[in-house]
XYZ file of C-alpha atoms in Angstrom:
212
model
C -28.417 -20.378 -33.007
C -32.110 -19.935 -31.533
C -34.217 -17.752 -30.088
C -36.079 -17.254 -26.426
C -39.933 -18.515 -27.058
C -41.104 -16.634 -24.214
C -41.147 -14.256 -21.534
C -40.934 -16.719 -18.809
C -38.118 -17.783 -20.184
C -36.624 -14.377 -20.228
C -37.464 -13.089 -16.930
C -35.811 -16.524 -15.397
C -32.464 -15.647 -17.306
C -32.264 -12.014 -15.730
C -33.336 -13.365 -12.451
C -30.761 -15.968 -12.725
C -28.159 -13.120 -13.091
C -29.371 -10.579 -10.798
C -29.704 -13.679 -7.949
C -25.679 -13.554 -8.462
C -24.952 -10.177 -8.459
C -23.954 -10.042 -12.490
C -26.094 -6.657 -12.857
C -24.344 -5.736 -16.135
C -25.024 -9.386 -17.336
C -28.523 -8.571 -16.867
C -28.902 -5.134 -17.713
C -27.031 -6.282 -20.928
C -29.354 -8.812 -21.654
C -32.775 -6.493 -21.064
C -30.791 -3.958 -23.483
C -29.946 -6.124 -26.273
C -33.397 -7.848 -26.393
C -35.117 -5.016 -26.429
C -32.820 -2.965 -29.158
C -31.957 -5.968 -31.166
C -28.896 -4.377 -32.359
C -25.635 -6.386 -32.839
C -23.636 -7.656 -30.121
C -20.499 -5.985 -31.277
C -22.354 -2.498 -31.512
C -24.223 -2.770 -28.093
C -21.038 -3.503 -26.454
C -19.203 -0.479 -27.495
C -22.160 1.754 -25.689
C -20.646 4.570 -23.552
C -22.484 6.539 -21.478
C -22.520 9.886 -23.521
C -24.013 7.430 -26.320
C -27.287 7.224 -24.607
C -27.341 10.971 -23.075
C -28.770 13.830 -24.606
C -25.740 16.130 -25.610
C -27.647 19.355 -25.051
C -29.021 17.984 -21.496
C -26.193 15.569 -20.207
C -27.924 14.771 -17.155
C -31.144 13.325 -19.538
C -31.296 10.254 -21.017
C -32.360 9.927 -24.641
C -35.811 8.634 -25.791
C -34.017 7.366 -28.683
C -31.318 6.444 -30.846
C -30.270 6.296 -34.359
C -27.054 4.061 -35.488
C -25.183 2.977 -38.156
C -24.639 -0.560 -37.554
C -20.839 -2.176 -38.260
C -22.283 -4.931 -40.353
C -24.052 -2.187 -42.529
C -21.910 0.750 -42.405
C -20.747 0.288 -45.831
C -24.419 0.968 -47.147
C -24.860 4.176 -44.518
C -27.779 2.156 -43.714
C -29.703 3.862 -40.238
C -31.947 1.867 -37.704
C -33.598 3.611 -34.671
C -34.542 1.844 -31.790
C -37.095 3.758 -29.353
C -36.017 3.548 -25.358
C -38.855 1.784 -23.607
C -39.829 1.456 -20.205
C -37.314 -1.362 -19.799
C -34.404 0.190 -21.655
C -35.311 3.213 -19.401
C -34.702 1.644 -16.377
C -31.450 -0.647 -16.807
C -29.862 2.430 -18.535
C -31.262 4.316 -15.522
C -28.844 2.252 -13.437
C -26.091 1.841 -15.696
C -25.370 5.135 -16.053
C -25.130 6.574 -12.472
C -21.896 7.261 -11.053
C -20.543 6.926 -14.135
C -18.048 9.436 -16.669
C -19.332 10.487 -20.290
C -16.960 8.258 -21.974
C -16.901 5.040 -19.420
C -18.660 2.414 -21.402
C -21.922 0.520 -20.551
C -21.600 -2.381 -20.257
C -18.357 -4.065 -18.549
C -17.532 -7.208 -16.746
C -19.308 -8.339 -13.201
C -16.371 -10.579 -12.659
C -12.608 -9.311 -12.728
C -13.431 -5.690 -14.695
C -10.315 -4.945 -16.383
C -8.791 -1.502 -15.515
C -7.326 0.344 -19.041
C -5.003 3.201 -18.349
C -5.000 3.984 -21.636
C -8.837 4.646 -21.400
C -8.111 5.482 -17.394
C -11.521 3.385 -17.466
C -12.900 -0.001 -17.142
C -12.961 -2.212 -20.666
C -16.068 -3.390 -21.953
C -17.347 -6.502 -21.589
C -16.162 -9.071 -25.019
C -18.647 -10.904 -27.179
C -17.105 -14.224 -25.853
C -17.674 -13.128 -22.505
C -21.441 -12.343 -22.925
C -21.574 -15.759 -24.996
C -20.255 -17.276 -22.310
C -22.549 -15.938 -19.764
C -25.690 -16.286 -21.455
C -24.893 -20.103 -22.180
C -24.269 -20.287 -18.589
C -27.229 -19.384 -18.012
C -29.234 -21.277 -20.391
C -27.520 -24.777 -19.390
C -28.006 -23.967 -15.235
C -31.464 -23.005 -16.222
C -31.997 -26.148 -18.514
C -33.378 -24.390 -21.152
C -33.623 -26.330 -23.928
C -32.019 -24.037 -27.067
C -28.947 -23.730 -28.940
C -27.889 -20.405 -27.692
C -25.577 -17.827 -29.285
C -24.883 -14.183 -28.988
C -26.873 -13.714 -32.123
C -29.885 -15.439 -29.682
C -30.296 -12.010 -28.523
C -31.548 -10.307 -32.130
C -33.544 -13.317 -33.533
C -35.154 -13.011 -29.814
C -36.050 -9.200 -30.750
C -37.485 -9.785 -34.088
C -39.307 -12.881 -33.022
C -41.377 -10.773 -30.127
C -41.461 -7.797 -32.642
C -43.612 -10.047 -35.380
C -45.669 -11.703 -32.822
C -47.207 -8.466 -31.739
C -48.375 -7.528 -34.973
C -52.665 -6.942 -35.023
C -52.333 -7.878 -38.426
C -50.835 -11.292 -40.376
C -49.943 -10.267 -44.142
C -50.000 -13.440 -46.173
C -47.615 -12.061 -48.638
C -48.015 -14.878 -51.269
C -51.085 -14.051 -51.618
C -50.944 -10.209 -51.788
C -48.148 -10.543 -54.704
C -50.743 -12.916 -56.596
C -53.294 -10.420 -56.540
C -51.241 -7.392 -57.564
C -49.982 -9.464 -60.572
C -46.196 -8.798 -58.792
C -43.269 -11.386 -60.157
C -41.674 -11.698 -56.736
C -42.527 -11.083 -53.397
C -40.167 -8.659 -53.032
C -41.662 -6.196 -54.813
C -45.018 -6.720 -52.525
C -43.425 -6.187 -50.127
C -41.096 -3.254 -50.394
C -43.550 -0.726 -52.184
C -47.043 -1.974 -50.944
C -46.249 -3.532 -47.370
C -43.755 -1.698 -45.521
C -44.251 -1.147 -42.015
C -45.044 2.364 -40.652
C -42.713 3.728 -38.508
C -45.076 4.641 -35.990
C -45.782 1.326 -35.849
C -42.730 0.390 -35.220
C -41.949 2.533 -32.497
C -45.681 1.497 -30.675
C -44.576 -2.176 -30.715
C -40.991 -1.440 -29.582
C -42.495 0.823 -26.390
C -44.242 -2.363 -25.362
C -41.942 -4.662 -25.729
C -40.354 -4.934 -22.707
C -38.562 -7.753 -22.648
C -36.952 -8.295 -19.136
C -39.058 -6.338 -16.986
C -40.710 -8.053 -14.340
C -37.105 -9.471 -13.750
C -35.693 -6.526 -13.348
C -38.352 -4.917 -11.527
C -38.386 -8.132 -8.678
C -34.785 -6.267 -7.748
C -35.194 -2.676 -8.747
C -38.566 -1.244 -8.386
């Protein structure tokens, strides 16, 4: 799968969904692009996951999660809620119970008596929706659910001011493997990751055309 290459492409997809009243899909698209979590993890989020436990009326400013794929290694990853994330979540949590899923299908949502609420959007539904949008907008790319994660990764990388020549640094330090250099000398500080994530705001312009 490929990534989206510009903010214009991203905003056009947001606009596509919102014009059709597919608000949950637009919100999910924006949320996914700005957190970079895997699709399966994002679709499982409920209102209680993004609200503060001690102050249930207040939204969290960050979220730390062990993703499903890395659960065996117990590897945590923290994402910071930028303006784009905060705005879409503020819309979604309205009139929802703590246990309600955030991202439900916009068309024919299925009510479950077991959970007394609507079932979350499936991976297949998310994939079908984004594939339809890309096709209708004539965006020339091979899209899939992993396109969200790749897009997040790309925009996080291009926003960095420093371009490190890893091979050059490796040779200068006399390392036999560039992974050693990267792991011990070129690790990005958490404050830099947070700063970049807070300014990411992918899809925000498209969202604010409809919700100000």
